[in-house]
mmCIF file of C-alpha atoms and ligand atoms in Angstrom:
data_model
loop_
_atom_site.group_PDB
_atom_site.id
_atom_site.type_symbol
_atom_site.label_atom_id
_atom_site.label_comp_id
_atom_site.label_asym_id
_atom_site.label_seq_id
_atom_site.Cartn_x
_atom_site.Cartn_y
_atom_site.Cartn_z
ATOM 1 C CA MET A 1 6.407 19.998 -9.606
ATOM 2 C CA VAL A 2 9.353 20.007 -11.319
ATOM 3 C CA PRO A 3 10.197 16.016 -11.768
ATOM 4 C CA ALA A 4 14.039 15.261 -10.708
ATOM 5 C CA PRO A 5 15.732 12.367 -12.352
ATOM 6 C CA PHE A 6 16.477 8.978 -9.657
ATOM 7 C CA THR A 7 18.555 5.664 -11.204
ATOM 8 C CA VAL A 8 18.033 2.456 -11.470
ATOM 9 C CA VAL A 9 19.581 1.165 -9.558
ATOM 10 C CA ALA A 10 17.577 -2.663 -9.145
ATOM 11 C CA LYS A 11 15.129 -4.817 -10.664
ATOM 12 C CA ARG A 12 13.224 -7.749 -8.570
ATOM 13 C CA GLN A 13 10.498 -9.734 -10.936
ATOM 14 C CA ASP A 14 8.003 -10.486 -8.058
ATOM 15 C CA SER A 15 4.837 -11.925 -9.764
ATOM 16 C CA PHE A 16 3.861 -12.559 -14.241
ATOM 17 C CA ASP A 17 3.032 -8.507 -13.689
ATOM 18 C CA VAL A 18 4.697 -6.660 -10.659
ATOM 19 C CA TRP A 19 8.125 -5.657 -10.462
ATOM 20 C CA THR A 20 9.922 -4.157 -7.702
ATOM 21 C CA LEU A 21 12.745 -0.899 -9.385
ATOM 22 C CA GLU A 22 15.347 0.713 -6.282
ATOM 23 C CA LEU A 23 16.361 4.348 -7.761
ATOM 24 C CA GLU A 24 18.910 6.700 -6.416
ATOM 25 C CA PRO A 25 18.512 10.897 -7.061
ATOM 26 C CA ALA A 26 20.984 11.609 -9.350
ATOM 27 C CA SER A 27 21.450 14.552 -6.926
ATOM 28 C CA GLY A 28 22.276 12.754 -4.190
ATOM 29 C CA GLU A 29 19.920 13.985 -2.058
ATOM 30 C CA ALA A 30 17.812 11.281 -0.024
ATOM 31 C CA LEU A 31 13.787 11.298 -0.912
ATOM 32 C CA ALA A 32 12.755 11.088 3.366
ATOM 33 C CA PHE A 33 8.752 9.802 3.624
ATOM 34 C CA GLU A 34 7.083 9.185 5.384
ATOM 35 C CA PRO A 35 4.961 4.829 5.767
ATOM 36 C CA GLY A 36 2.142 5.617 2.609
ATOM 37 C CA GLN A 37 2.937 8.478 0.133
ATOM 38 C CA PHE A 38 3.737 8.429 -2.621
ATOM 39 C CA THR A 39 4.889 9.691 -5.296
ATOM 40 C CA MET A 40 4.550 10.423 -9.522
ATOM 41 C CA LEU A 41 6.445 8.660 -11.895
ATOM 42 C CA ALA A 42 6.638 8.775 -14.995
ATOM 43 C CA THR A 43 9.588 7.187 -17.965
ATOM 44 C CA ARG A 44 10.557 9.594 -20.938
ATOM 45 C CA SER A 45 8.409 8.233 -22.891
ATOM 46 C CA CYS A 46 4.722 8.233 -21.302
ATOM 47 C CA GLY A 47 3.190 10.265 -18.713
ATOM 48 C CA GLU A 48 3.716 10.648 -15.093
ATOM 49 C CA VAL A 49 1.587 8.071 -12.999
ATOM 50 C CA PRO A 50 0.529 7.810 -9.059
ATOM 51 C CA ILE A 51 3.149 4.685 -7.372
ATOM 52 C CA SER A 52 2.676 4.131 -3.699
ATOM 53 C CA ILE A 53 6.646 4.355 -2.343
ATOM 54 C CA SER A 54 7.019 0.003 -0.982
ATOM 55 C CA GLY A 55 10.526 0.934 0.034
ATOM 56 C CA ASP A 56 11.791 1.269 3.953
ATOM 57 C CA PRO A 57 11.368 4.662 5.685
ATOM 58 C CA ASP A 58 14.121 4.579 7.574
ATOM 59 C CA ARG A 59 16.420 3.664 4.367
ATOM 60 C CA PRO A 60 15.164 7.112 2.102
ATOM 61 C CA GLU A 61 18.271 6.609 0.603
ATOM 62 C CA ARG A 62 16.670 4.145 -2.183
ATOM 63 C CA LEU A 63 13.003 4.934 -3.254
ATOM 64 C CA VAL A 64 11.699 2.141 -4.117
ATOM 65 C CA HIS A 65 8.749 1.300 -5.739
ATOM 66 C CA THR A 66 6.278 -1.793 -7.133
ATOM 67 C CA VAL A 67 4.752 -1.939 -9.296
ATOM 68 C CA ARG A 68 2.082 -3.802 -11.742
ATOM 69 C CA ALA A 69 2.471 -3.276 -15.429
ATOM 70 C CA VAL A 70 -1.378 -2.646 -15.790
ATOM 71 C CA GLY A 71 -1.393 -0.245 -18.867
ATOM 72 C CA LEU A 72 0.713 1.881 -21.085
ATOM 73 C CA ALA A 73 2.440 3.957 -18.220
ATOM 74 C CA THR A 74 3.090 1.166 -15.246
ATOM 75 C CA GLU A 75 4.115 -1.158 -18.756
ATOM 76 C CA ALA A 76 7.487 1.154 -19.813
ATOM 77 C CA ILE A 77 8.156 1.677 -15.719
ATOM 78 C CA CYS A 78 8.067 -1.997 -15.656
ATOM 79 C CA ALA A 79 10.251 -2.079 -18.329
ATOM 80 C CA ALA A 80 12.899 0.357 -17.086
ATOM 81 C CA GLU A 81 16.656 -1.047 -16.192
ATOM 82 C CA PRO A 82 19.033 -0.859 -14.406
ATOM 83 C CA GLY A 83 20.832 2.586 -15.527
ATOM 84 C CA ASP A 84 17.586 3.845 -16.333
ATOM 85 C CA VAL A 85 17.128 7.651 -15.856
ATOM 86 C CA LEU A 86 12.555 8.137 -14.687
ATOM 87 C CA SER A 87 11.876 11.555 -12.830
ATOM 88 C CA VAL A 88 9.657 11.544 -9.864
ATOM 89 C CA ARG A 89 8.276 14.065 -8.130
ATOM 90 C CA GLY A 90 6.701 13.902 -4.677
ATOM 91 C CA PRO A 91 6.439 12.116 -2.206
ATOM 92 C CA PHE A 92 2.469 13.409 -1.734
ATOM 93 C CA GLY A 93 -0.294 13.088 0.178
ATOM 94 C CA ARG A 94 -1.179 12.222 3.949
ATOM 95 C CA PRO A 95 0.950 8.797 5.467
ATOM 96 C CA TRP A 96 -0.732 5.845 7.196
ATOM 97 C CA PRO A 97 -0.801 6.740 11.461
ATOM 98 C CA VAL A 98 2.675 4.976 12.337
ATOM 99 C CA ARG A 99 3.602 6.789 14.901
ATOM 100 C CA ALA A 100 0.161 8.240 15.513
ATOM 101 C CA VAL A 101 -0.895 4.487 16.857
ATOM 102 C CA GLU A 102 1.824 3.001 18.926
ATOM 103 C CA GLY A 103 0.361 1.464 22.426
ATOM 104 C CA ALA A 104 -2.480 -0.605 20.554
ATOM 105 C CA ASP A 105 -3.110 -3.449 18.950
ATOM 106 C CA VAL A 106 -2.828 -3.051 14.810
ATOM 107 C CA VAL A 107 -4.356 -5.147 11.408
ATOM 108 C CA ILE A 108 -3.375 -4.591 8.306
ATOM 109 C CA ALA A 109 -5.790 -6.406 4.870
ATOM 110 C CA ALA A 110 -3.933 -5.578 1.739
ATOM 111 C CA GLY A 111 -5.368 -7.317 -0.935
ATOM 112 C CA GLY A 112 -2.226 -8.027 -4.237
ATOM 113 C CA ILE A 113 -0.880 -4.843 -5.081
ATOM 114 C CA GLY A 114 -2.081 -3.065 -1.500
ATOM 115 C CA LEU A 115 0.963 -4.663 0.344
ATOM 116 C CA PRO A 116 3.378 -2.865 -1.326
ATOM 117 C CA PRO A 117 1.887 1.134 0.066
ATOM 118 C CA LEU A 118 1.462 -0.831 3.806
ATOM 119 C CA ARG A 119 5.368 -2.022 3.374
ATOM 120 C CA PRO A 120 6.691 1.130 4.981
ATOM 121 C CA ALA A 121 4.192 1.774 7.595
ATOM 122 C CA ILE A 122 5.177 -2.826 8.844
ATOM 123 C CA LEU A 123 9.355 -1.975 8.423
ATOM 124 C CA GLN A 124 8.714 1.410 10.574
ATOM 125 C CA MET A 125 6.157 -1.105 13.279
ATOM 126 C CA LEU A 126 8.968 -3.738 13.447
ATOM 127 C CA ALA A 127 11.728 -1.573 14.060
ATOM 128 C CA ARG A 128 10.511 -0.180 16.628
ATOM 129 C CA ARG A 129 8.120 -3.275 17.899
ATOM 130 C CA GLU A 130 8.342 -3.212 21.660
ATOM 131 C CA ARG A 131 5.794 0.028 21.120
ATOM 132 C CA TYR A 132 2.562 -2.216 19.477
ATOM 133 C CA GLY A 133 0.379 -4.500 20.903
ATOM 134 C CA ARG A 134 -0.276 -7.378 18.592
ATOM 135 C CA ILE A 135 0.703 -6.541 14.447
ATOM 136 C CA VAL A 136 -1.816 -9.184 12.538
ATOM 137 C CA LEU A 137 -1.140 -8.875 8.528
ATOM 138 C CA LEU A 138 -3.782 -10.490 6.046
ATOM 139 C CA HIS A 139 -2.867 -11.287 2.946
ATOM 140 C CA SER A 140 -4.938 -11.736 0.041
ATOM 141 C CA SER A 141 -4.139 -12.369 -3.672
ATOM 142 C CA ARG A 142 -5.936 -14.287 -6.674
ATOM 143 C CA THR A 143 -3.694 -16.887 -6.671
ATOM 144 C CA PRO A 144 -0.248 -17.840 -5.232
ATOM 145 C CA ASP A 145 1.995 -17.218 -7.965
ATOM 146 C CA GLN A 146 0.832 -13.506 -6.915
ATOM 147 C CA LEU A 147 1.444 -13.177 -3.515
ATOM 148 C CA LEU A 148 4.144 -10.374 -2.624
ATOM 149 C CA PHE A 149 7.035 -10.674 -0.841
ATOM 150 C CA THR A 150 6.671 -14.129 0.012
ATOM 151 C CA ASP A 151 10.853 -13.802 0.636
ATOM 152 C CA GLU A 152 10.200 -10.869 3.628
ATOM 153 C CA LEU A 153 6.840 -12.595 5.166
ATOM 154 C CA GLU A 154 8.953 -15.480 7.082
ATOM 155 C CA GLN A 155 11.162 -13.070 8.220
ATOM 156 C CA TRP A 156 8.690 -10.918 9.749
ATOM 157 C CA SER A 157 6.565 -13.552 11.268
ATOM 158 C CA GLN A 158 9.936 -13.910 13.198
ATOM 159 C CA GLN A 159 9.875 -10.337 14.432
ATOM 160 C CA GLY A 160 7.246 -10.470 15.521
ATOM 161 C CA LEU A 161 4.536 -9.461 12.282
ATOM 162 C CA GLU A 162 1.439 -12.651 12.837
ATOM 163 C CA VAL A 163 0.772 -13.499 9.152
ATOM 164 C CA GLN A 164 -2.493 -14.976 7.623
ATOM 165 C CA VAL A 165 -2.708 -15.412 3.782
ATOM 166 C CA SER A 166 -5.506 -16.675 2.051
ATOM 167 C CA VAL A 167 -5.997 -16.824 -2.219
ATOM 168 C CA ASP A 168 -9.408 -16.808 -4.418
ATOM 169 C CA SER A 169 -8.103 -19.363 -5.556
ATOM 170 C CA ALA A 170 -5.554 -22.523 -6.051
ATOM 171 C CA SER A 171 -4.067 -26.097 -6.856
ATOM 172 C CA PRO A 172 -4.539 -28.594 -4.897
ATOM 173 C CA GLU A 173 -0.579 -28.508 -4.223
ATOM 174 C CA TRP A 174 -1.671 -24.921 -1.950
ATOM 175 C CA LEU A 175 -2.276 -26.242 1.514
ATOM 176 C CA GLY A 176 -2.775 -22.909 2.739
ATOM 177 C CA HIS A 177 -6.214 -20.575 4.051
ATOM 178 C CA VAL A 178 -8.635 -20.376 0.084
ATOM 179 C CA GLY A 179 -11.192 -17.674 0.252
ATOM 180 C CA VAL A 180 -11.644 -12.934 0.728
ATOM 181 C CA VAL A 181 -9.481 -12.175 3.066
ATOM 182 C CA THR A 182 -11.578 -11.155 5.253
ATOM 183 C CA ARG A 183 -12.898 -14.685 6.330
ATOM 184 C CA LEU A 184 -8.851 -14.145 7.739
ATOM 185 C CA ILE A 185 -10.643 -11.755 10.765
ATOM 186 C CA ARG A 186 -12.197 -13.506 13.512
ATOM 187 C CA PRO A 187 -9.747 -16.184 12.945
ATOM 188 C CA ALA A 188 -7.949 -13.830 14.546
ATOM 189 C CA LYS A 189 -9.748 -13.827 16.781
ATOM 190 C CA LEU A 190 -9.116 -9.430 17.559
ATOM 191 C CA ASP A 191 -10.036 -6.811 20.482
ATOM 192 C CA PRO A 192 -11.923 -4.610 19.039
ATOM 193 C CA GLY A 193 -11.094 -2.619 22.215
ATOM 194 C CA ALA A 194 -8.023 -2.556 21.450
ATOM 195 C CA LEU A 195 -6.876 -2.539 17.249
ATOM 196 C CA VAL A 196 -6.395 -0.200 14.576
ATOM 197 C CA ALA A 197 -6.470 -1.539 10.959
ATOM 198 C CA MET A 198 -4.904 0.047 7.842
ATOM 199 C CA SER A 199 -6.633 -1.581 5.133
ATOM 200 C CA CYS A 200 -5.212 -1.344 1.192
ATOM 201 C CA GLY A 201 -6.295 -2.878 -2.423
ATOM 202 C CA PRO A 202 -9.318 -3.309 -4.084
ATOM 203 C CA GLU A 203 -11.418 -0.772 -3.484
ATOM 204 C CA VAL A 204 -14.409 -3.784 -2.825
ATOM 205 C CA MET A 205 -12.276 -5.539 -0.764
ATOM 206 C CA MET A 206 -11.340 -2.706 1.412
ATOM 207 C CA ARG A 207 -15.523 -2.237 1.895
ATOM 208 C CA PHE A 208 -15.546 -5.541 2.772
ATOM 209 C CA VAL A 209 -12.964 -5.363 5.246
ATOM 210 C CA VAL A 210 -14.420 -2.233 7.357
ATOM 211 C CA ALA A 211 -17.657 -3.153 7.846
ATOM 212 C CA ALA A 212 -16.813 -6.744 9.239
ATOM 213 C CA LEU A 213 -14.423 -4.745 11.413
ATOM 214 C CA LEU A 214 -17.409 -2.357 12.069
ATOM 215 C CA GLY A 215 -19.375 -5.698 12.931
ATOM 216 C CA TYR A 216 -16.838 -6.299 15.325
ATOM 217 C CA GLY A 217 -17.621 -3.108 17.001
ATOM 218 C CA VAL A 218 -14.250 -0.626 16.062
ATOM 219 C CA PRO A 219 -15.246 1.965 15.580
ATOM 220 C CA PRO A 220 -14.778 3.592 12.024
ATOM 221 C CA GLU A 221 -12.483 6.521 13.703
ATOM 222 C CA ARG A 222 -10.076 3.601 14.025
ATOM 223 C CA LEU A 223 -10.110 1.649 10.641
ATOM 224 C CA TYR A 224 -7.417 3.619 7.376
ATOM 225 C CA VAL A 225 -8.144 3.064 4.175
ATOM 226 C CA SER A 226 -5.985 4.481 0.970
ATOM 227 C CA MET A 227 -7.860 4.811 -1.443
ATOM 228 C CA GLU A 228 -7.242 5.564 -5.591
ATOM 229 C CA ARG A 229 -8.074 7.455 -7.438
ATOM 230 C CA ASN A 230 -6.799 9.418 -11.495
ATOM 231 C CA MET A 231 -4.549 11.591 -10.775
ATOM 232 C CA GLN A 232 -2.556 14.078 -12.412
ATOM 233 C CA CYS A 233 -0.887 17.284 -10.471
ATOM 234 C CA GLY A 234 -0.221 15.010 -6.795
ATOM 235 C CA ILE A 235 -0.122 19.046 -4.996
ATOM 236 C CA GLY A 236 -4.294 19.947 -5.399
ATOM 237 C CA HIS A 237 -4.544 22.031 -7.870
ATOM 238 C CA CYS A 238 -5.827 19.931 -10.768
ATOM 239 C CA GLY A 239 -9.307 18.464 -9.501
ATOM 240 C CA HIS A 240 -8.901 15.371 -11.191
ATOM 241 C CA CYS A 241 -8.910 12.972 -7.213
ATOM 242 C CA GLN A 242 -11.059 14.890 -6.706
ATOM 243 C CA LEU A 243 -13.601 12.379 -4.212
ATOM 244 C CA GLY A 244 -16.373 14.316 -2.618
ATOM 245 C CA PRO A 245 -15.468 17.603 -1.069
ATOM 246 C CA SER A 246 -12.006 15.906 -1.020
ATOM 247 C CA LEU A 247 -9.482 16.030 -3.620
ATOM 248 C CA VAL A 248 -7.136 12.375 -2.769
ATOM 249 C CA CYS A 249 -3.244 13.761 -3.010
ATOM 250 C CA ARG A 250 -4.059 16.101 -0.797
ATOM 251 C CA ASP A 251 -5.576 15.059 1.860
ATOM 252 C CA GLY A 252 -6.411 11.434 1.336
ATOM 253 C CA PRO A 253 -4.714 8.975 -0.113
ATOM 254 C CA VAL A 254 -5.313 7.878 3.630
ATOM 255 C CA TYR A 255 -8.700 8.299 5.595
ATOM 256 C CA ARG A 256 -10.543 6.897 8.554
ATOM 257 C CA TRP A 257 -13.820 5.199 6.971
ATOM 258 C CA SER A 258 -14.829 7.916 9.712
ATOM 259 C CA GLU A 259 -13.833 10.417 6.685
ATOM 260 C CA LEU A 260 -14.729 8.965 3.343
ATOM 261 C CA ALA A 261 -18.858 7.075 4.871
ATOM 262 C CA PRO A 262 -20.267 10.148 3.624
ATOM 263 C CA TRP A 263 -19.031 10.223 0.197
ATOM 264 C CA VAL A 264 -18.374 6.633 -0.284
ATOM 265 C CA ALA A 265 -21.374 5.721 0.112
ATOM 266 C CA VAL A 266 -23.156 8.272 -2.632
ATOM 267 C CA ARG A 267 -22.961 5.839 -6.303
ATOM 268 C CA GLU A 268 -20.472 6.725 -8.351
ATOM 269 C CA MET A 269 -17.993 9.346 -6.145
HETATM 270 C C1 LIG B 1 -1.980 6.736 -4.610
HETATM 271 C C2 LIG B 1 -1.148 5.989 -5.839
HETATM 272 C C3 LIG B 1 -1.220 5.054 -4.977
HETATM 273 C C4 LIG B 1 -0.480 3.861 -5.856
HETATM 274 N N1 LIG B 1 0.136 3.248 -6.054
HETATM 275 C C5 LIG B 1 1.012 2.236 -6.335
HETATM 276 C C6 LIG B 1 1.155 1.347 -6.131
HETATM 277 O O1 LIG B 1 2.448 1.524 -5.092
HETATM 278 N N2 LIG B 1 1.346 0.142 -7.444
HETATM 279 C C7 LIG B 1 1.453 0.386 -8.781
HETATM 280 O O2 LIG B 1 1.480 -1.229 -9.573
HETATM 281 N N3 LIG B 1 -0.087 1.272 -8.542
HETATM 282 C C8 LIG B 1 -0.156 1.762 -7.901
HETATM 283 N N4 LIG B 1 -1.014 2.961 -7.638
HETATM 284 C C9 LIG B 1 -2.256 2.511 -9.275
HETATM 285 C C10 LIG B 1 -1.303 3.056 -10.626
HETATM 286 O O3 LIG B 1 -1.318 4.830 -10.903
HETATM 287 C C11 LIG B 1 -2.050 2.751 -11.931
HETATM 288 O O4 LIG B 1 -2.186 1.523 -11.930
HETATM 289 C C12 LIG B 1 -1.719 4.039 -12.993
HETATM 290 O O5 LIG B 1 -2.015 4.445 -12.909
HETATM 291 C C13 LIG B 1 -1.879 3.265 -14.866
HETATM 292 O O6 LIG B 1 -1.788 3.835 -15.637
HETATM 293 P P1 LIG B 1 -1.617 3.310 -16.726
HETATM 294 O O7 LIG B 1 -0.613 3.895 -17.753
HETATM 295 O O8 LIG B 1 -0.066 1.894 -16.666
HETATM 296 O O9 LIG B 1 -2.057 2.459 -17.018
HETATM 297 P P2 LIG B 1 -3.972 2.924 -17.841
HETATM 298 O O10 LIG B 1 -3.836 2.794 -19.548
HETATM 299 O O11 LIG B 1 -4.507 4.528 -17.120
HETATM 300 O O12 LIG B 1 -4.675 1.953 -17.420
HETATM 301 C C14 LIG B 1 -4.436 0.385 -18.457
HETATM 302 C C15 LIG B 1 -5.687 -0.576 -17.096
HETATM 303 O O13 LIG B 1 -5.259 -1.239 -16.736
HETATM 304 C C16 LIG B 1 -6.823 0.309 -15.205
HETATM 305 N N5 LIG B 1 -5.844 0.349 -14.485
HETATM 306 C C17 LIG B 1 -5.963 1.041 -13.513
HETATM 307 N N6 LIG B 1 -5.222 1.356 -12.549
HETATM 308 C C18 LIG B 1 -5.479 -0.331 -12.045
HETATM 309 C C19 LIG B 1 -5.103 -0.359 -10.901
HETATM 310 N N7 LIG B 1 -4.421 -0.223 -9.825
HETATM 311 N N8 LIG B 1 -5.421 -2.475 -10.427
HETATM 312 C C20 LIG B 1 -5.608 -2.598 -11.501
HETATM 313 N N9 LIG B 1 -6.438 -2.046 -13.158
HETATM 314 C C21 LIG B 1 -5.846 -1.160 -13.685
HETATM 315 C C22 LIG B 1 -7.691 1.068 -15.679
HETATM 316 O O14 LIG B 1 -8.811 0.927 -15.335
HETATM 317 C C23 LIG B 1 -7.118 0.547 -17.368
HETATM 318 O O15 LIG B 1 -8.397 -0.492 -18.085
HETATM 319 C C24 LIG B 1 -1.630 4.251 -7.060
HETATM 320 C C25 LIG B 1 -2.063 4.980 -7.440
HETATM 321 C C26 LIG B 1 -2.577 5.507 -7.061
HETATM 322 C C27 LIG B 1 -4.084 6.674 -7.099
#
């Protein structure tokens, strides 16, 4: 529960309301983490919020977070400048099953700010590219200027990631796909027998991705999603993030769809 001070050492603006901050621990002790885990992050002026780690798990000496400014706490975090100190608790939560799915084809479906929580999984798989079959990234955002990590997408595709991008709407200069992310699934010609899916983004998007993949015959045990709920303690004590019989901070945020299906069918669960 005791927060540790981390200093902002680098900052980059990714889109009009998203920033990536790189932090170093005041203690000098690297924060080892697994892809998909999050920290409870806070500035001096605002309360803690859960934010996924978007950095490279093989380089834990820098803690990287990519944050969309949507309210008081995230605006304060995004306003932090190099030299400022943030408080960090964690890492917390159940990670993406990156090691467990070695040998499989992996499709990653990320909507908007859902890509940063998947970036560590992408980096870890690309660093061990020979251990996987196809790795396909389907990434969507509302508009082209909200696409994240565009400079890295090209680099990742040279490392063996099949990248498909789509936007909900665009001006005529945009030559890529227009439409929801599920439209990218059929052209990707995925093999349901070999496939594992990892999805993060708005809940409605993940539900459509899951429905499409179930329709192709991918079993629910091989579909993983990352759930967002209001969190406070991050360690399974306060109960704010209850989802059915589970607590998202402790038992998630990454779940198999086979675990979630009975609960998410219940209205307002
Ligand atoms: C496990 C986990 C990992 C997360 N990882 C990230 C991450 O890597 N990057 C990131 O930017 N956010 C992430 N979030 C979401 C982040 O925690 C919330 O955006 C944050 O708690 C909002 O706090 P606030 O005080 O800034 O806004 P609030 O004042 O609490 O909310 C402001 C307004 O924004 C809306 N809102 C809240 N969250 C979101 C959202 N995610 N998207 C759009 N609108 C929202 C609220 O409904 C409200 O209307 C994660 C959440 C969880 C549970």
